mmCIF file of C-alpha atoms in Angstrom:
data_model
loop_
_atom_site.group_PDB
_atom_site.id
_atom_site.type_symbol
_atom_site.label_atom_id
_atom_site.label_comp_id
_atom_site.label_asym_id
_atom_site.label_seq_id
_atom_site.Cartn_x
_atom_site.Cartn_y
_atom_site.Cartn_z
ATOM 1 C CA ASP A 27 -8.467 6.476 -18.032
ATOM 2 C CA ALA A 28 -4.831 5.714 -17.256
ATOM 3 C CA GLY A 29 -4.079 4.442 -13.801
ATOM 4 C CA VAL A 30 -0.984 5.192 -11.759
ATOM 5 C CA THR A 31 2.207 4.733 -13.746
ATOM 6 C CA GLN A 32 5.766 4.351 -12.495
ATOM 7 C CA SER A 33 9.150 4.309 -14.177
ATOM 8 C CA PRO A 34 11.443 2.542 -14.492
ATOM 9 C CA THR A 35 10.090 -0.936 -13.704
ATOM 10 C CA HIS A 36 13.453 -2.293 -12.627
ATOM 11 C CA LEU A 37 16.740 -0.676 -11.655
ATOM 12 C CA ILE A 38 20.145 -1.938 -10.546
ATOM 13 C CA LYS A 39 22.516 0.414 -8.735
ATOM 14 C CA THR A 40 25.670 0.091 -6.647
ATOM 15 C CA ARG A 41 26.217 1.285 -3.097
ATOM 16 C CA GLY A 42 26.777 5.014 -2.799
ATOM 17 C CA GLN A 43 24.982 5.883 -6.012
ATOM 18 C CA GLN A 44 21.881 8.024 -6.315
ATOM 19 C CA VAL A 45 18.564 7.029 -7.888
ATOM 20 C CA THR A 46 15.430 8.842 -9.088
ATOM 21 C CA LEU A 47 12.085 7.100 -9.420
ATOM 22 C CA ARG A 48 9.087 8.643 -11.152
ATOM 23 C CA CYS A 49 5.332 8.445 -10.684
ATOM 24 C CA SER A 50 2.358 9.806 -12.608
ATOM 25 C CA PRO A 51 -0.889 9.809 -10.652
ATOM 26 C CA LYS A 52 -4.293 8.657 -11.801
ATOM 27 C CA SER A 53 -6.260 11.269 -13.708
ATOM 28 C CA GLY A 54 -8.056 13.620 -11.331
ATOM 29 C CA HIS A 55 -5.767 12.875 -8.385
ATOM 30 C CA ASP A 56 -3.639 15.562 -6.746
ATOM 31 C CA THR A 57 -1.824 13.622 -4.020
ATOM 32 C CA VAL A 58 1.078 11.213 -4.345
ATOM 33 C CA SER A 59 2.386 8.959 -1.578
ATOM 34 C CA TRP A 60 5.495 6.792 -1.715
ATOM 35 C CA TYR A 61 5.985 3.450 0.019
ATOM 36 C CA GLN A 62 8.921 1.060 0.368
ATOM 37 C CA GLN A 63 8.236 -2.678 0.460
ATOM 38 C CA ALA A 64 11.030 -5.021 1.475
ATOM 39 C CA LEU A 65 10.766 -8.665 0.476
ATOM 40 C CA GLY A 66 8.185 -10.492 2.561
ATOM 41 C CA GLN A 67 7.030 -7.346 4.350
ATOM 42 C CA GLY A 68 4.130 -4.958 4.078
ATOM 43 C CA PRO A 69 4.697 -1.547 2.470
ATOM 44 C CA GLN A 70 6.085 1.212 4.684
ATOM 45 C CA PHE A 71 5.120 4.849 4.222
ATOM 46 C CA ILE A 72 7.966 7.113 3.100
ATOM 47 C CA PHE A 73 6.252 10.456 2.477
ATOM 48 C CA GLN A 74 3.296 12.155 0.832
ATOM 49 C CA TYR A 75 3.127 15.144 -1.518
ATOM 50 C CA TYR A 76 0.132 17.426 -1.849
ATOM 51 C CA GLU A 77 0.060 20.849 -3.501
ATOM 52 C CA GLU A 78 3.750 20.429 -4.357
ATOM 53 C CA GLU A 79 4.757 20.169 -0.703
ATOM 54 C CA GLU A 80 5.755 17.282 1.523
ATOM 55 C CA ARG A 81 2.734 16.914 3.746
ATOM 56 C CA GLN A 82 3.672 13.894 5.842
ATOM 57 C CA ARG A 83 6.824 11.867 6.308
ATOM 58 C CA GLY A 84 7.454 8.400 7.692
ATOM 59 C CA ASN A 85 10.485 7.167 9.564
ATOM 60 C CA PHE A 86 12.996 7.421 6.722
ATOM 61 C CA PRO A 87 16.342 9.272 6.717
ATOM 62 C CA ASP A 88 17.000 12.486 4.822
ATOM 63 C CA ARG A 89 18.669 10.456 2.076
ATOM 64 C CA PHE A 90 15.111 9.960 0.860
ATOM 65 C CA SER A 91 13.700 13.095 -0.718
ATOM 66 C CA GLY A 92 10.997 13.897 -3.184
ATOM 67 C CA HIS A 93 9.321 16.429 -5.337
ATOM 68 C CA GLN A 94 5.884 17.040 -6.797
ATOM 69 C CA PHE A 95 5.436 18.945 -10.042
ATOM 70 C CA PRO A 96 2.566 21.283 -11.036
ATOM 71 C CA ASN A 97 1.005 18.447 -13.087
ATOM 72 C CA TYR A 98 0.904 16.374 -9.830
ATOM 73 C CA SER A 99 3.535 13.876 -10.978
ATOM 74 C CA SER A 100 6.219 13.078 -8.453
ATOM 75 C CA GLU A 101 9.810 11.915 -8.062
ATOM 76 C CA LEU A 102 11.464 9.969 -5.284
ATOM 77 C CA ASN A 103 15.208 10.474 -4.894
ATOM 78 C CA VAL A 104 17.469 8.312 -2.793
ATOM 79 C CA ASN A 105 21.081 9.389 -2.219
ATOM 80 C CA ALA A 106 24.050 7.384 -0.987
ATOM 81 C CA LEU A 107 22.346 4.069 -1.643
ATOM 82 C CA LEU A 108 22.767 1.251 0.874
ATOM 83 C CA LEU A 109 22.261 -2.460 0.326
ATOM 84 C CA GLY A 110 19.225 -2.219 2.603
ATOM 85 C CA ASP A 111 17.532 0.164 0.170
ATOM 86 C CA SER A 112 16.885 -2.794 -2.132
ATOM 87 C CA ALA A 113 13.092 -3.046 -2.255
ATOM 88 C CA LEU A 114 9.954 -2.520 -4.292
ATOM 89 C CA TYR A 115 9.063 1.180 -4.328
ATOM 90 C CA LEU A 116 5.378 1.843 -4.702
ATOM 91 C CA CYS A 117 3.664 5.065 -5.584
ATOM 92 C CA ALA A 118 0.022 5.680 -4.689
ATOM 93 C CA SER A 119 -2.254 8.478 -5.800
ATOM 94 C CA SER A 120 -5.408 9.870 -4.248
ATOM 95 C CA ARG A 121 -7.404 13.044 -3.917
ATOM 96 C CA LEU A 122 -7.270 15.704 -1.243
ATOM 97 C CA ALA A 123 -4.204 14.467 0.643
ATOM 98 C CA GLY A 124 -5.691 10.990 0.797
ATOM 99 C CA PHE A 125 -7.808 11.674 3.861
ATOM 100 C CA GLN A 126 -10.666 9.150 3.901
ATOM 101 C CA GLU A 127 -9.902 8.455 0.256
ATOM 102 C CA THR A 128 -8.935 5.290 -1.554
ATOM 103 C CA GLN A 129 -5.284 5.226 -2.572
ATOM 104 C CA TYR A 130 -4.521 3.655 -5.947
ATOM 105 C CA PHE A 131 -1.132 2.044 -6.392
ATOM 106 C CA GLY A 132 1.161 1.819 -9.384
ATOM 107 C CA PRO A 133 3.000 -1.361 -10.434
ATOM 108 C CA GLY A 134 6.129 -0.364 -8.530
ATOM 109 C CA THR A 135 9.817 0.034 -9.278
ATOM 110 C CA ARG A 136 12.043 -2.810 -8.127
ATOM 111 C CA LEU A 137 15.407 -1.441 -6.994
ATOM 112 C CA LEU A 138 18.390 -3.696 -6.438
ATOM 113 C CA VAL A 139 21.458 -2.218 -4.775
ATOM 114 C CA LEU A 140 24.689 -4.213 -5.193
ATOM 115 C CA SER B 8 6.508 0.585 11.991
ATOM 116 C CA GLN B 9 3.666 -1.821 11.277
ATOM 117 C CA GLN B 10 0.303 -1.202 12.901
ATOM 118 C CA GLY B 11 -1.814 -4.018 11.560
ATOM 119 C CA GLU B 12 -1.166 -7.665 12.132
ATOM 120 C CA GLU B 13 -2.753 -10.161 9.808
ATOM 121 C CA ASP B 14 -3.674 -13.649 10.837
ATOM 122 C CA PRO B 15 -2.941 -16.206 9.566
ATOM 123 C CA GLN B 16 0.382 -15.417 7.884
ATOM 124 C CA ALA B 17 -0.328 -18.106 5.291
ATOM 125 C CA LEU B 18 -3.481 -19.919 4.239
ATOM 126 C CA SER B 19 -3.893 -22.781 1.772
ATOM 127 C CA ILE B 20 -7.362 -23.862 0.607
ATOM 128 C CA GLN B 21 -9.070 -25.696 -2.249
ATOM 129 C CA GLU B 22 -10.964 -23.919 -4.999
ATOM 130 C CA GLY B 23 -14.569 -23.316 -3.997
ATOM 131 C CA GLU B 24 -13.812 -23.003 -0.288
ATOM 132 C CA ASN B 25 -14.107 -19.775 1.667
ATOM 133 C CA ALA B 26 -11.045 -17.914 2.925
ATOM 134 C CA THR B 27 -11.053 -15.741 6.021
ATOM 135 C CA MET B 28 -8.250 -13.384 6.961
ATOM 136 C CA ASN B 29 -8.092 -11.293 10.109
ATOM 137 C CA CYS B 30 -6.407 -8.007 10.879
ATOM 138 C CA SER B 31 -5.791 -6.348 14.226
ATOM 139 C CA TYR B 32 -4.581 -2.818 14.782
ATOM 140 C CA LYS B 33 -3.528 -0.662 17.705
ATOM 141 C CA THR B 34 -4.747 2.921 17.418
ATOM 142 C CA SER B 35 -7.954 4.727 16.469
ATOM 143 C CA ILE B 36 -8.576 4.796 12.744
ATOM 144 C CA ASN B 37 -10.421 6.861 10.138
ATOM 145 C CA ASN B 38 -10.900 3.875 7.892
ATOM 146 C CA LEU B 39 -9.382 0.501 7.084
ATOM 147 C CA GLN B 40 -8.553 -0.686 3.589
ATOM 148 C CA TRP B 41 -7.824 -4.133 2.173
ATOM 149 C CA TYR B 42 -5.443 -4.663 -0.731
ATOM 150 C CA ARG B 43 -4.329 -7.620 -2.832
ATOM 151 C CA GLN B 44 -0.843 -8.079 -4.249
ATOM 152 C CA ASN B 45 0.121 -10.646 -6.864
ATOM 153 C CA SER B 46 3.722 -11.881 -6.912
ATOM 154 C CA GLY B 47 5.369 -8.723 -5.561
ATOM 155 C CA ARG B 48 3.666 -6.438 -8.032
ATOM 156 C CA GLY B 49 1.510 -3.370 -7.386
ATOM 157 C CA LEU B 50 -1.271 -3.353 -4.824
ATOM 158 C CA VAL B 51 -4.865 -3.633 -5.995
ATOM 159 C CA HIS B 52 -7.453 -1.906 -3.833
ATOM 160 C CA LEU B 53 -10.259 -4.249 -2.748
ATOM 161 C CA ILE B 54 -12.442 -2.411 -0.280
ATOM 162 C CA LEU B 55 -12.483 0.554 2.112
ATOM 163 C CA ILE B 56 -14.543 0.423 5.301
ATOM 164 C CA ARG B 57 -14.996 3.567 7.371
ATOM 165 C CA SER B 58 -14.788 3.631 11.141
ATOM 166 C CA ASN B 59 -18.565 4.108 11.474
ATOM 167 C CA GLU B 60 -19.346 1.081 9.295
ATOM 168 C CA ARG B 61 -19.546 -2.481 10.557
ATOM 169 C CA GLU B 62 -19.785 -4.526 7.380
ATOM 170 C CA LYS B 63 -19.273 -4.028 3.674
ATOM 171 C CA HIS B 64 -19.666 -6.260 0.631
ATOM 172 C CA SER B 65 -18.134 -6.195 -2.827
ATOM 173 C CA GLY B 66 -18.841 -9.161 -5.085
ATOM 174 C CA ARG B 67 -17.383 -12.247 -3.378
ATOM 175 C CA LEU B 68 -15.719 -10.116 -0.692
ATOM 176 C CA ARG B 69 -17.150 -9.357 2.735
ATOM 177 C CA VAL B 70 -15.317 -7.121 5.189
ATOM 178 C CA THR B 71 -16.246 -6.568 8.803
ATOM 179 C CA LEU B 72 -14.889 -3.995 11.220
ATOM 180 C CA ASP B 73 -15.082 -4.092 15.007
ATOM 181 C CA THR B 74 -13.616 -0.859 16.357
ATOM 182 C CA SER B 75 -14.150 -1.952 19.977
ATOM 183 C CA LYS B 76 -11.838 -4.912 19.399
ATOM 184 C CA LYS B 77 -9.668 -3.024 16.903
ATOM 185 C CA SER B 78 -10.024 -5.796 14.374
ATOM 186 C CA SER B 79 -11.255 -6.461 10.865
ATOM 187 C CA SER B 80 -11.819 -9.550 8.784
ATOM 188 C CA LEU B 81 -11.868 -10.220 5.048
ATOM 189 C CA LEU B 82 -13.938 -13.137 3.777
ATOM 190 C CA ILE B 83 -13.534 -14.364 0.208
ATOM 191 C CA THR B 84 -16.341 -16.734 -0.724
ATOM 192 C CA ALA B 85 -16.167 -19.469 -3.363
ATOM 193 C CA SER B 86 -12.451 -18.943 -3.881
ATOM 194 C CA ARG B 87 -10.777 -19.375 -7.258
ATOM 195 C CA ALA B 88 -7.191 -20.168 -8.227
ATOM 196 C CA ALA B 89 -6.930 -16.556 -9.447
ATOM 197 C CA ASP B 90 -7.446 -15.391 -5.841
ATOM 198 C CA THR B 91 -3.958 -16.686 -5.005
ATOM 199 C CA ALA B 92 -2.104 -13.599 -3.762
ATOM 200 C CA SER B 93 -0.970 -11.736 -0.664
ATOM 201 C CA TYR B 94 -3.653 -9.768 1.145
ATOM 202 C CA PHE B 95 -2.898 -6.707 3.268
ATOM 203 C CA CYS B 96 -4.953 -4.604 5.597
ATOM 204 C CA ALA B 97 -4.005 -0.968 5.986
ATOM 205 C CA THR B 98 -5.237 1.604 8.468
ATOM 206 C CA ASP B 99 -5.605 5.200 7.390
ATOM 207 C CA GLU B 100 -3.931 7.688 9.694
ATOM 208 C CA GLY B 101 -4.751 11.065 8.186
ATOM 209 C CA GLY B 102 -4.000 9.926 4.654
ATOM 210 C CA LYS B 103 -0.983 7.824 5.585
ATOM 211 C CA LEU B 104 -1.559 4.085 5.185
ATOM 212 C CA ILE B 105 -0.056 1.764 7.785
ATOM 213 C CA PHE B 106 0.145 -1.817 6.518
ATOM 214 C CA GLY B 107 0.366 -5.147 8.235
ATOM 215 C CA GLN B 108 2.669 -7.917 7.063
ATOM 216 C CA GLY B 109 -0.015 -9.622 5.035
ATOM 217 C CA THR B 110 -1.635 -13.018 4.617
ATOM 218 C CA GLU B 111 -0.373 -15.211 1.804
ATOM 219 C CA LEU B 112 -3.344 -17.050 0.307
ATOM 220 C CA SER B 113 -2.885 -20.090 -1.918
ATOM 221 C CA VAL B 114 -5.961 -21.498 -3.673
ATOM 222 C CA LYS B 115 -5.370 -24.918 -5.188
ATOM 223 C CA PRO B 116 -7.398 -25.952 -8.248
#
């Protein structure tokens, strides 16, 4: 049973560019949440996708957008990259919009913006 | 915004000793979850305790929850060098996890 997978593992971009990160949830899970973790900090919630719709959103600008596909996999897109977007991006999957459910995390994508 | 605050921020112990980490939070919760993270990699789920539970065990882990004090603690007994990691508590707000800043645990052999 494959766990949560993310791609790519590492990425280097320059300011102003756009990036797309991908996540495949654990088998049997229908909900994907995205988190940003800056160095030395705890993860911060970006948004959550359930039934192909954005169900909840954290305090992140519109430059951060996402999508969920019919097979429950998800993408996180960040436009007009800033230096401050450099972080570890974590994807978590769960069932039923994650309510009272354990969320399982992937290994993360480390993004460096130069 | 961070809801939980872990205490201490860093903890260094010898192998075989017990490690206790505390977490405080601000609002009502559905449940509280503890995670471990090794060297900036993905988070590993350790334990979930619901708001109507007071204590839960999993192997060498013991978690307590006091909703009246809005606090939780994680106890790792008989620690091993492999327990060296960052530990985070996270409160569940309708499926959205709110994390604290974590406790960095170092277990020396």
